mmCIF file of C-alpha atoms in Angstrom:
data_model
loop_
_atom_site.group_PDB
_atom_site.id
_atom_site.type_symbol
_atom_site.label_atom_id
_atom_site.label_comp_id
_atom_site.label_asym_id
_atom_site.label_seq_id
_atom_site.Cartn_x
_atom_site.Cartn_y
_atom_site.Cartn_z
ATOM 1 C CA UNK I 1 37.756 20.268 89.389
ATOM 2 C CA UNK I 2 37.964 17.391 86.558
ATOM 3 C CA UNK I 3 36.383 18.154 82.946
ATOM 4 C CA UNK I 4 34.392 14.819 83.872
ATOM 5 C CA UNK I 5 33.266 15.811 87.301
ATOM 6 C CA UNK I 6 31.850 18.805 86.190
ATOM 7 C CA UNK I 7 29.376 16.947 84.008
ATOM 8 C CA UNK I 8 28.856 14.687 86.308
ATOM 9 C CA UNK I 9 27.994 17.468 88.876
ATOM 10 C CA UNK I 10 25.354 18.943 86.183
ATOM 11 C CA UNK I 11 23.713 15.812 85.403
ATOM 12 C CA UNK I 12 23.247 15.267 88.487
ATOM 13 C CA UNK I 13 21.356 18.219 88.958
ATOM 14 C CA UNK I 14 19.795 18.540 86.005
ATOM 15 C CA UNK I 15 19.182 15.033 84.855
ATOM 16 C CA UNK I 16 18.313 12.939 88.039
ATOM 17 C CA UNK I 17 16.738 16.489 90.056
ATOM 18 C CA UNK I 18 13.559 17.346 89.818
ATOM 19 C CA UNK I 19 13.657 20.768 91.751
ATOM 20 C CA UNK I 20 12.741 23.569 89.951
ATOM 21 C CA UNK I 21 16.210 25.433 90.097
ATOM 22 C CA UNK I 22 18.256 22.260 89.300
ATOM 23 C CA UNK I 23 18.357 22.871 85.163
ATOM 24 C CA UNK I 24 19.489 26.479 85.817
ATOM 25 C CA UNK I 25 22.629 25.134 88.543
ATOM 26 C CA UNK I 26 23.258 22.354 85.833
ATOM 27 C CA UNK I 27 23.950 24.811 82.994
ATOM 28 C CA UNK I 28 25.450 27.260 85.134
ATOM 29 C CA UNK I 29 28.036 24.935 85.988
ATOM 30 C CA UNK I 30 28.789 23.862 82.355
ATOM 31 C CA UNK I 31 28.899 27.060 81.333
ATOM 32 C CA UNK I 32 31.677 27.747 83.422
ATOM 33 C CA UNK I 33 33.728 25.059 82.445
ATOM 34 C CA UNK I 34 34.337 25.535 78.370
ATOM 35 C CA UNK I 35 36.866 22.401 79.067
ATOM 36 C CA UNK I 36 33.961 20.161 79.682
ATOM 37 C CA UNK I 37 32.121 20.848 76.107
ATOM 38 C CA UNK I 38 34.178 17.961 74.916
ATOM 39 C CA UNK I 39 33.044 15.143 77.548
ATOM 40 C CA UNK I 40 29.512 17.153 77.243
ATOM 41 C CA UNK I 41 29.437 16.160 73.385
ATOM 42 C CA UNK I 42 30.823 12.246 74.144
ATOM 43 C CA UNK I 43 28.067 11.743 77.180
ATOM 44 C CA UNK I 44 25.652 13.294 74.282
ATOM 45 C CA UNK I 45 26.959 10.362 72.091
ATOM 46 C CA UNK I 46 26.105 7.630 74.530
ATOM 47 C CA UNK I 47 22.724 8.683 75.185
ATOM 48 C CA UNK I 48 22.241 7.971 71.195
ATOM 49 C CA UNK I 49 23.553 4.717 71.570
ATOM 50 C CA UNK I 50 21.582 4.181 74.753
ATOM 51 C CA UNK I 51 18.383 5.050 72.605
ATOM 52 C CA UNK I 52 19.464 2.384 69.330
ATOM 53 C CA UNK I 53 20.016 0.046 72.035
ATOM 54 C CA UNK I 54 16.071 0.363 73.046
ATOM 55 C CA UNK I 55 14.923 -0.056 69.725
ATOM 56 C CA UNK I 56 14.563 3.262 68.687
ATOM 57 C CA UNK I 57 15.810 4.583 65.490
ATOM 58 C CA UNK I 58 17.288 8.032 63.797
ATOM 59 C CA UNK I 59 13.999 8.861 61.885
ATOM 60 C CA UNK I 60 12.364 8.139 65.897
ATOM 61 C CA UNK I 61 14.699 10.208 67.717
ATOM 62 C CA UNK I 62 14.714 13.222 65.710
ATOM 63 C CA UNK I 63 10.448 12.852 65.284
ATOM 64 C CA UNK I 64 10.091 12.804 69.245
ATOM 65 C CA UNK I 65 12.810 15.641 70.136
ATOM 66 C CA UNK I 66 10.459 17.816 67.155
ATOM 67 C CA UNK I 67 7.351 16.435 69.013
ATOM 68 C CA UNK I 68 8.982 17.331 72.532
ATOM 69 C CA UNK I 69 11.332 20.277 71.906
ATOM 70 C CA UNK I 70 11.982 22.939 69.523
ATOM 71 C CA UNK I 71 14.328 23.538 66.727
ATOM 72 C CA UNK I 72 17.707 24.138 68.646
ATOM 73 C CA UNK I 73 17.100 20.671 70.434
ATOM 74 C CA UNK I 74 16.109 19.069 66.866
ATOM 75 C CA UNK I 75 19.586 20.618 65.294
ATOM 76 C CA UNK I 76 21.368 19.684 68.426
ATOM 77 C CA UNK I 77 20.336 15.657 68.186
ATOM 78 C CA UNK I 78 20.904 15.362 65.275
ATOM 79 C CA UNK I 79 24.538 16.573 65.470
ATOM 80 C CA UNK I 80 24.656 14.212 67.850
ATOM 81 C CA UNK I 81 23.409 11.501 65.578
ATOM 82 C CA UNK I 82 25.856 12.318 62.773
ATOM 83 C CA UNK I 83 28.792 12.501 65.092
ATOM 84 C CA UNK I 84 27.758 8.928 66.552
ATOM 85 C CA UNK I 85 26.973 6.979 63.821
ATOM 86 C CA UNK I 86 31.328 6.237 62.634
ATOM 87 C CA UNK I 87 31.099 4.350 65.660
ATOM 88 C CA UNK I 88 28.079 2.593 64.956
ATOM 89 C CA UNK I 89 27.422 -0.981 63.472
ATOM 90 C CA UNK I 90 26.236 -1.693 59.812
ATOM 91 C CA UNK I 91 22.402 -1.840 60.240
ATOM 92 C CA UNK I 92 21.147 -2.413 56.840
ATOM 93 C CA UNK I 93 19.643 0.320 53.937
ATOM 94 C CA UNK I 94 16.335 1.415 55.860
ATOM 95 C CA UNK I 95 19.108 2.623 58.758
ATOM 96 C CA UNK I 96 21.169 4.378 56.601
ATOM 97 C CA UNK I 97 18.275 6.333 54.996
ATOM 98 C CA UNK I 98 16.596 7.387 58.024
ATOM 99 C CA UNK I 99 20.440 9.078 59.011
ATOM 100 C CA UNK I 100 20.565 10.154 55.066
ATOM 101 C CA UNK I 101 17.601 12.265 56.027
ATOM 102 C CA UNK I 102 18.579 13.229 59.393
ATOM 103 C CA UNK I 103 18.537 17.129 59.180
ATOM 104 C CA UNK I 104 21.773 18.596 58.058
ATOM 105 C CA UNK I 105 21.521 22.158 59.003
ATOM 106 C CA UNK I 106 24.270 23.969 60.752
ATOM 107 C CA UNK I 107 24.540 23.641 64.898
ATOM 108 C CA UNK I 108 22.700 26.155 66.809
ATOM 109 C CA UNK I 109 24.034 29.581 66.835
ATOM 110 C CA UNK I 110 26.027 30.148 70.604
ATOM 111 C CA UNK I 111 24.136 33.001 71.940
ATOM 112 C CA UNK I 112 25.504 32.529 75.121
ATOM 113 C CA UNK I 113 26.880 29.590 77.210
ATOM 114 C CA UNK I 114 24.461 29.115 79.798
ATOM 115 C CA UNK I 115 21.672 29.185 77.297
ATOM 116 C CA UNK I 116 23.968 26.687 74.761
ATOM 117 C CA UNK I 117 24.324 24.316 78.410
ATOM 118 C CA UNK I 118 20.583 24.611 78.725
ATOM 119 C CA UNK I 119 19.366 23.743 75.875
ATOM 120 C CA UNK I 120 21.488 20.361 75.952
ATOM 121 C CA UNK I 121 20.822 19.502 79.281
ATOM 122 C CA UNK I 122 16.287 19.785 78.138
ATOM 123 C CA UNK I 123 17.525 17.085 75.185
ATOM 124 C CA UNK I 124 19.529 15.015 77.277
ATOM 125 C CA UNK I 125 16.975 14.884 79.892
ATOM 126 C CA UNK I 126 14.368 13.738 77.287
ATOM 127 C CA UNK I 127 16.931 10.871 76.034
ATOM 128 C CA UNK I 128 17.086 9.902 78.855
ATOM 129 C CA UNK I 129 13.563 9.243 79.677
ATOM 130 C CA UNK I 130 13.281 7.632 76.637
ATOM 131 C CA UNK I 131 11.050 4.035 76.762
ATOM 132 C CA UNK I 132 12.000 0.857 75.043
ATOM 133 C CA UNK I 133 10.624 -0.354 72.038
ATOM 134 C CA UNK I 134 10.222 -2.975 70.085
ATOM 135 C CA UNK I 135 13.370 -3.694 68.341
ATOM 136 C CA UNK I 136 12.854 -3.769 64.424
ATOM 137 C CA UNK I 137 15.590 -5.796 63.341
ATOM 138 C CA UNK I 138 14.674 -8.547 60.581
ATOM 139 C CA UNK I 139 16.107 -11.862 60.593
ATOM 140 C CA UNK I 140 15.995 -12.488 57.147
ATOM 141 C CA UNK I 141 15.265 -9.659 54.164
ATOM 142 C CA UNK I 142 16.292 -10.448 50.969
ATOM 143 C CA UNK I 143 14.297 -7.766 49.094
ATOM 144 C CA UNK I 144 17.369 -4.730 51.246
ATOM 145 C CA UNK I 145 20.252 -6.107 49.334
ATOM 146 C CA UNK I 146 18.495 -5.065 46.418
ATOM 147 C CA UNK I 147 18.054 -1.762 44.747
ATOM 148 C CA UNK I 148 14.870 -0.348 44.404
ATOM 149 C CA UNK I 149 12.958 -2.116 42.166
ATOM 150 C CA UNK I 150 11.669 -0.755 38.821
ATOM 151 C CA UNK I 151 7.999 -0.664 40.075
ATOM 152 C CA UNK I 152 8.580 0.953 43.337
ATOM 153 C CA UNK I 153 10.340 3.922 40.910
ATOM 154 C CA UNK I 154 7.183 4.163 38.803
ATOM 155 C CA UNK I 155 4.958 4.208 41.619
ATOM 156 C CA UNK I 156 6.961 6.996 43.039
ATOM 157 C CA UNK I 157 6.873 8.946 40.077
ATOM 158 C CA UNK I 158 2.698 8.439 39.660
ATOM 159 C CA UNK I 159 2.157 9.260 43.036
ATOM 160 C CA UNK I 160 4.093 12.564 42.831
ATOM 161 C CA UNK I 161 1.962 13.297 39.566
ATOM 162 C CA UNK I 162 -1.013 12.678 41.505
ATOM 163 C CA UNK I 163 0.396 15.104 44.477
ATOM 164 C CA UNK I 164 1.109 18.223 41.939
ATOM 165 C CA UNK I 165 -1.719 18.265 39.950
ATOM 166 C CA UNK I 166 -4.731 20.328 40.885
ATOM 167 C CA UNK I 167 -7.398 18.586 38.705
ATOM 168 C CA UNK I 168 -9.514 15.488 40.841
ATOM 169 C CA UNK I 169 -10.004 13.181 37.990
ATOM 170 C CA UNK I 170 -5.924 13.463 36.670
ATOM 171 C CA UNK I 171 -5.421 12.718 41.073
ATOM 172 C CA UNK I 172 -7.777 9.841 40.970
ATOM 173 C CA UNK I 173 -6.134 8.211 37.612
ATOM 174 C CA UNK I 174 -2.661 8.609 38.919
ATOM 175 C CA UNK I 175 -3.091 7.242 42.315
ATOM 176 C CA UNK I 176 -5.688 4.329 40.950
ATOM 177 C CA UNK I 177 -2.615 2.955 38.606
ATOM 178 C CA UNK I 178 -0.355 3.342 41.544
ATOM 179 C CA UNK I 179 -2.193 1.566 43.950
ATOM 180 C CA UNK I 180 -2.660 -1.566 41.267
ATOM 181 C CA UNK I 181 1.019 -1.302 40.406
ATOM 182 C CA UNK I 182 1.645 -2.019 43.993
ATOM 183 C CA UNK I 183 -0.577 -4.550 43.896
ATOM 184 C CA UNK I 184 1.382 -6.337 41.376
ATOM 185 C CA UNK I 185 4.696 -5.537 42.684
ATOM 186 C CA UNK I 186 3.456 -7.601 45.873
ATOM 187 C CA UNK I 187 1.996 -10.549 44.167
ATOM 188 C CA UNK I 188 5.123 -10.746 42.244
ATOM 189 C CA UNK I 189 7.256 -10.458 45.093
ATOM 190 C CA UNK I 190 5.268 -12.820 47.205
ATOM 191 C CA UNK I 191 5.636 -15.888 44.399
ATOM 192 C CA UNK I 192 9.544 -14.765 44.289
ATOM 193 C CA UNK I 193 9.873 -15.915 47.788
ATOM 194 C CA UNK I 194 7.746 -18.715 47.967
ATOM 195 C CA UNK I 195 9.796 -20.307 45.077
ATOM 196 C CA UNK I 196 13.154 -19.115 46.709
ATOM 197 C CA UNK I 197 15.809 -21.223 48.592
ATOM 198 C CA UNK I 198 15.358 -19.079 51.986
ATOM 199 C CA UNK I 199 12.173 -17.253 51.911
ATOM 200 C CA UNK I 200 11.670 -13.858 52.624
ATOM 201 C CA UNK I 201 10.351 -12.743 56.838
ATOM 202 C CA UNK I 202 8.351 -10.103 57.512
ATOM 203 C CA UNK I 203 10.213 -6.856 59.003
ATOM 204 C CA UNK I 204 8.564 -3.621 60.802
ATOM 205 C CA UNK I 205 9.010 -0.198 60.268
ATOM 206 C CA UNK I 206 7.738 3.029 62.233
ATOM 207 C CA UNK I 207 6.161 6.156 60.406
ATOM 208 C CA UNK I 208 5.340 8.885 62.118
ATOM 209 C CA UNK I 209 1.583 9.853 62.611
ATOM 210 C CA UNK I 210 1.706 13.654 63.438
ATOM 211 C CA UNK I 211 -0.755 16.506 65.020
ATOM 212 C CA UNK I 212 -3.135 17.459 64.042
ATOM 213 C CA UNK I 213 -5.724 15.012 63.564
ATOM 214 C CA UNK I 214 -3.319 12.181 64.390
ATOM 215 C CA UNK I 215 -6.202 9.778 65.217
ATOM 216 C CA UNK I 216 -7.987 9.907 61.445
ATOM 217 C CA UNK I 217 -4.085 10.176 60.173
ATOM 218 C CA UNK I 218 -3.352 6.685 62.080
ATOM 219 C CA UNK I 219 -6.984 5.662 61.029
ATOM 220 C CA UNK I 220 -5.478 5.970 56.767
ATOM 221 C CA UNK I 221 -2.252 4.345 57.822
ATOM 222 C CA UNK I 222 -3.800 1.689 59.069
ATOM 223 C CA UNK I 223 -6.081 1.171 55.707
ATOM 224 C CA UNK I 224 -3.068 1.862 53.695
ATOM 225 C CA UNK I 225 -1.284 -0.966 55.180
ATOM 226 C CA UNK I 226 -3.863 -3.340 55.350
ATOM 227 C CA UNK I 227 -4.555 -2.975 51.801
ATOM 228 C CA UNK I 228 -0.708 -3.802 51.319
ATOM 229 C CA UNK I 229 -0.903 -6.584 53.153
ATOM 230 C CA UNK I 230 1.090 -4.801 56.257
ATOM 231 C CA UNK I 231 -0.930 -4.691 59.734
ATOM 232 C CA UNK I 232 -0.269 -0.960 61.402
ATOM 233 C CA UNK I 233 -0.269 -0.609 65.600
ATOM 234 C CA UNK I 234 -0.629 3.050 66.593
ATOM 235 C CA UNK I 235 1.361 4.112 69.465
ATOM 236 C CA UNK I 236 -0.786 7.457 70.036
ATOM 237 C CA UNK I 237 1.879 9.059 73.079
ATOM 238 C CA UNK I 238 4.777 8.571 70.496
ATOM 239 C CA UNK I 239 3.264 9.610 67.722
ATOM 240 C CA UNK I 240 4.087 6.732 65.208
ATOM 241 C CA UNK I 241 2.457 3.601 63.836
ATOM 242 C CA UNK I 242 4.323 0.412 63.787
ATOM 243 C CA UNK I 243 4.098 -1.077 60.066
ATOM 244 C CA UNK I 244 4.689 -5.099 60.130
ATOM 245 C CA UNK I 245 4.656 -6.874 56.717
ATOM 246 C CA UNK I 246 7.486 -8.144 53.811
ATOM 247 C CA UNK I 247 9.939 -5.358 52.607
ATOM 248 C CA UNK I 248 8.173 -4.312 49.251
ATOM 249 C CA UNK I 249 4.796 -3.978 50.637
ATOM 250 C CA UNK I 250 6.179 -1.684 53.980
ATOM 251 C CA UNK I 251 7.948 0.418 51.076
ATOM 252 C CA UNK I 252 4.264 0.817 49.413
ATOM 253 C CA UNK I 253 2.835 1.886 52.935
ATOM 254 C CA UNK I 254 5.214 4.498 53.211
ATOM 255 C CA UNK I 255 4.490 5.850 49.755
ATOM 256 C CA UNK I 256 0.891 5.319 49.144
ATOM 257 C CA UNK I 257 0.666 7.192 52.905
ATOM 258 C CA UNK I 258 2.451 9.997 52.382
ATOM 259 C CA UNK I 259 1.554 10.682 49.138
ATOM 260 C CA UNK I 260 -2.620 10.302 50.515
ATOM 261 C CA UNK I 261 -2.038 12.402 52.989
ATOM 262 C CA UNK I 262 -0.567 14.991 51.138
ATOM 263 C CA UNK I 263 -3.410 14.960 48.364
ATOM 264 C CA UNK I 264 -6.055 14.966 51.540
ATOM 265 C CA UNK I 265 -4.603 17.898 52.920
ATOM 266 C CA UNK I 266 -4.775 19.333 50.003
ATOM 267 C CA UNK I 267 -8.135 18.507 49.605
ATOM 268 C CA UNK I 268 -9.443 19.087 53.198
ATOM 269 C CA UNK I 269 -7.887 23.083 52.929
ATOM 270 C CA UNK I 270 -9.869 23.420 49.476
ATOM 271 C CA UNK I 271 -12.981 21.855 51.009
ATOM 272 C CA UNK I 272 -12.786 24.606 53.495
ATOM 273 C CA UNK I 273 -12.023 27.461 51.297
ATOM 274 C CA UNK I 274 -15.550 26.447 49.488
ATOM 275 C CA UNK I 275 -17.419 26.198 53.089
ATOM 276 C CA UNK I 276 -16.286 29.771 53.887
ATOM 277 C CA UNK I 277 -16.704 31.239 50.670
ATOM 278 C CA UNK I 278 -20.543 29.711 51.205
ATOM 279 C CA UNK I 279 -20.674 31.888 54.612
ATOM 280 C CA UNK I 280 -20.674 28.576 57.126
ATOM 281 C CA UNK I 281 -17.279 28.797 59.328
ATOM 282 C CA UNK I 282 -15.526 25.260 59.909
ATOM 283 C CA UNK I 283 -14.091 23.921 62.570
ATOM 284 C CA UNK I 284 -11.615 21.743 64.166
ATOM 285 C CA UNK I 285 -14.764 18.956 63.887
ATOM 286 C CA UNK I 286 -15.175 19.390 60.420
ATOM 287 C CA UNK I 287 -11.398 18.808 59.698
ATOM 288 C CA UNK I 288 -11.420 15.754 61.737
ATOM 289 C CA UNK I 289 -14.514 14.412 60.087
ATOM 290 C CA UNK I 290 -13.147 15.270 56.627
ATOM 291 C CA UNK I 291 -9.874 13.291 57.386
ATOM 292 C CA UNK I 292 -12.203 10.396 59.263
ATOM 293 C CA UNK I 293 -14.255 10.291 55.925
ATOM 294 C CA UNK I 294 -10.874 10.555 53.891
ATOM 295 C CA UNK I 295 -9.453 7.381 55.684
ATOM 296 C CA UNK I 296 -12.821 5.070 55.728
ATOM 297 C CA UNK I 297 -13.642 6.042 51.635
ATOM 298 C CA UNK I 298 -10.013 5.019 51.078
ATOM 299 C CA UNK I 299 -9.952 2.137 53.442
ATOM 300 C CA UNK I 300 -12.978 0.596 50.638
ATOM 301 C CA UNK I 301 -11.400 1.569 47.387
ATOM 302 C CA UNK I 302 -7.963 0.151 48.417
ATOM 303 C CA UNK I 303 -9.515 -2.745 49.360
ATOM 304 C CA UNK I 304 -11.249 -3.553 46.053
ATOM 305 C CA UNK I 305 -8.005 -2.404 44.458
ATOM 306 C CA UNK I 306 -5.790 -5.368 45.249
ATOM 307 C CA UNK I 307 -8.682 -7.934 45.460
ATOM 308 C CA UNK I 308 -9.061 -7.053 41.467
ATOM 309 C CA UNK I 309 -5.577 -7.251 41.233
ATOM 310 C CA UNK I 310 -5.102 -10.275 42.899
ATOM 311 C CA UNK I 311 -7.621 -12.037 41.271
ATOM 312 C CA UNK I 312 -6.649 -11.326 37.701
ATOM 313 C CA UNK I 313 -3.084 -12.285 38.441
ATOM 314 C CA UNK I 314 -4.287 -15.606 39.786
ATOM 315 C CA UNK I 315 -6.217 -16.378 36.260
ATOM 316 C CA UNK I 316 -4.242 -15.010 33.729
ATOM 317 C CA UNK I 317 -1.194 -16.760 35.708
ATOM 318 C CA UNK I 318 -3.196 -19.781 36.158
ATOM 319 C CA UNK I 319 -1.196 -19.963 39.838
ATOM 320 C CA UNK I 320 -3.032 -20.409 42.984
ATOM 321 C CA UNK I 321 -2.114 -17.434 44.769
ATOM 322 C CA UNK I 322 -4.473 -17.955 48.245
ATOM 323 C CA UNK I 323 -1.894 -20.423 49.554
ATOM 324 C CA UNK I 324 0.708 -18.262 48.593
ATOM 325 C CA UNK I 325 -0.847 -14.724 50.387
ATOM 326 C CA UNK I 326 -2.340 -17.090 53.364
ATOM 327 C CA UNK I 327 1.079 -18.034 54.519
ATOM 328 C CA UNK I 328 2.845 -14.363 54.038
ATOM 329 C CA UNK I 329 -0.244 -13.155 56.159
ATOM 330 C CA UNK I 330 -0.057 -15.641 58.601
ATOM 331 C CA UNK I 331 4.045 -14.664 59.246
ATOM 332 C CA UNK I 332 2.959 -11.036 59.384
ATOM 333 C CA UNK I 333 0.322 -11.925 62.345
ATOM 334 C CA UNK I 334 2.984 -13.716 64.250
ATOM 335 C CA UNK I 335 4.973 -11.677 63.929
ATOM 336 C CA UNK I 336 2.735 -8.332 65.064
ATOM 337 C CA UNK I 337 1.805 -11.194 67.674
ATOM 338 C CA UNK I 338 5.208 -11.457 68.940
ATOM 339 C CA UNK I 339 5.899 -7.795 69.072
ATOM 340 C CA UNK I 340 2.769 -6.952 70.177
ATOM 341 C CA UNK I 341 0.927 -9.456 72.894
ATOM 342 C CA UNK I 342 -1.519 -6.824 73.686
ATOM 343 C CA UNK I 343 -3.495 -4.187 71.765
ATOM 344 C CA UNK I 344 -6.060 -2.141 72.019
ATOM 345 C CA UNK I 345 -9.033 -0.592 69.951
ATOM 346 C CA UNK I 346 -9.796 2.692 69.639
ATOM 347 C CA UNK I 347 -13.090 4.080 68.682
ATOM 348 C CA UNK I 348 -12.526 7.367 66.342
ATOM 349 C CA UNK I 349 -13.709 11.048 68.012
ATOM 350 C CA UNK I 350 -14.862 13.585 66.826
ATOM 351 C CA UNK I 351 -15.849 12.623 63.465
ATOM 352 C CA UNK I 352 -19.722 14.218 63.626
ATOM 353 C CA UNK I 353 -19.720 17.056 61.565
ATOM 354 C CA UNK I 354 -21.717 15.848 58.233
ATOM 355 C CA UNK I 355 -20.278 18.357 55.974
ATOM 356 C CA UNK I 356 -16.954 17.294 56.687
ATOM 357 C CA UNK I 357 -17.856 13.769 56.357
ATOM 358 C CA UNK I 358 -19.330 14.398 52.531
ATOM 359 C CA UNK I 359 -16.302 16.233 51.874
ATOM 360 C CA UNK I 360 -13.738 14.267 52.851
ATOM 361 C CA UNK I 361 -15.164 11.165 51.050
ATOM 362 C CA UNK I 362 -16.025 12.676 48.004
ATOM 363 C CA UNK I 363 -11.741 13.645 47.814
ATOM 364 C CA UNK I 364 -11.216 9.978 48.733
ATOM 365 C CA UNK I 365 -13.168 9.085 45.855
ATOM 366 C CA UNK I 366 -11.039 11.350 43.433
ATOM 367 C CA UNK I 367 -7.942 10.095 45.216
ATOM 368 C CA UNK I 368 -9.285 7.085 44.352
ATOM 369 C CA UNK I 369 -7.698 5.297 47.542
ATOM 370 C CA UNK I 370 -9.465 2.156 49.898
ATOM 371 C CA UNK I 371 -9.308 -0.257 52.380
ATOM 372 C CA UNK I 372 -9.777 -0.035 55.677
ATOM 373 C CA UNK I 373 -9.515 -2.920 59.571
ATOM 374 C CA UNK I 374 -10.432 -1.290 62.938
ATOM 375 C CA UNK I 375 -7.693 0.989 64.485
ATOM 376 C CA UNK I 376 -5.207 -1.342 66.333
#
């Protein structure tokens, strides 16, 4: 038998066969064959490219074969990922980051063939299944020919002050002169393109919105970007959030989120230390109210963030900026418009344990984070 028609024997078992014994008389096959490893590894290849083809992207793949799998499947895509991407078009510096960061670790060990076989058929049975999404792709970006800018690096470096240090009031300083330093990093960038030959479009980006908690989690995305002038759409089966705004201000989300969320679950595990050293056990309810209370407390003090900001760059400037921020925010609605036709609002559970609540927005406070629109 043909190298080629054994896989094409065990896909069609495995892949397109729903019967319970159809994964184990896929590998088994495989297994037997260590000629067809090589036309295993190239079909592996063109599932990849199947899935950039449907919008999805490295930092996607690798997030939903973690969400779906387990570590051998994670190593094993993302073998497959390096070994595709030679063949692969130029698509621009957020691309070639997410497959900078795709996980370099060495390939699963070979316990045995049949289990090696398995394993590969589970991941290519999930790339296959994979959905379409919304392609990303930006028609014009002027702001990813650039290097990163001189603001993004000290907002970078302020937020991972704020993240190490264990005293509230150093957290809240850092993170308050980050947050207005992104402020003024968009302002600046927004009358850079409005003076500029061929004006800047908004793009997209996904970030991944993870268990636990992922509601509240998508709930401080979504206040993070709207206080960057970025509007967030949560795809809660996925597990991501689909940023659209202008290039500078989607790098801020990313940030300013990460670096929040690290500094809430920071605070959230102290808050609970205290509540058990007091004698009251907490709960799943009071972590989800703490991260609830986290996102709406932040959601406000964002807000009021960039309005100052704003505002005091529009009088000591003596520029009109509403015209200016009107128009960028009416591209960004088309173009979440475009992408998305339909959304939906989601009203937050499980957010009704009061201790939680006080907790979590008394660390927003030291964070000293804001802004917040309903959950798209």
């Amino acid at each position: 038998m043909s190298t080629s028609r054994t896989v094409d024997r065990a896909f069609e078992a495995a892949l397109y066969d729903t019967a319970e014994h159809a994964l184990d008389t896929a590998a088994s096959l495989l297994a037997a064959d260590p000629m067809a490893d090589a036309e295993l590894a190239r079909r592996g290849e063109e599932f990849v490219a199947t899935a950039w083809r449907r919008g999805w992207q490295p930092a996607d793949l690798v997030r939903i074969v973690r969400r779906e799998l387990d570590d051998v499947h994670v190593r094993l895509v993302a073998a497959l990922i390096r070994a595709q991407a030679p063949h692969d078009r130029p698509r621009g510096p957020r691309w070639a980051a997410q497959l900078d960061a795709v996980p370099d670790e060495a390939a699963p060990p070979r316990t045995d063939r049949f289990s090696h076989a398995t394993a590969v058929l589970e991941l290519y049975r999930l790339l296959l299944r994979l959905p379409t999404l919304e392609p990303l792709d930006v028609g014009k970006a002027r702001q990813e020919n650039r290097p990163e800018s001189r603001a993004l690096a000290r907002i970078r470096a302020l937020l991972a002050k704020a993240e190490a240090t264990g005293y509230p009031e150093e957290a809240e300083a850092l993170s308050a002169k980050a947050q207005e330093l992104m402020a003024r990093h968009s302002v600046d960038e927004a009358l850079l393109s409005a003076h500029a030959p061929s004006p800047d479009a908004p793009g997209a980006c996904r970030i991944g919105v993870e268990a636990p908690y992922e509601q509240a989690k998508a709930v401080l995305l979504d206040a993070v970007a709207d206080a960057n002038h970025c509007r967030a759409v949560w795809n809660e089966p996925l597990g991501f959030s689909t940023v659209v705004g202008f290039e500078a201000d989607l790098e801020a989300v990313e940030l300013l989120y990460t670096s929040l969320l690290v500094q809430a679950e920071a605070a959230m595990t102290k808050a609970e230390a205290a509540q058990r050293a007091g004698g009251r056990k907490r709960t799943k309810t009071f972590r989800q109210s703490f991260l609830a209370a986290y996102a709406h407390r932040a959601g406000t003090r964002l807000r009021a963030a960039a309005e100052a900001v704003t505002a005091a760059a529009g009088s000591a400037g003596g520029v009109d900026l509403l015209p200016v921020l009107a128009s960028r925010e009416v591209a960004v609605t088309d173009r979440l418009e475009r992408m998305f036709p339909e959304t939906t609002t989601t009203r937050l559970r499980g957010a009704g344990d009061a201790a939680g609540w006080t907790e979590g927005t008394r660390a927003a406070d030291h964070a000293e984070v804001g802004r917040r629109r309903p959950l798209r």
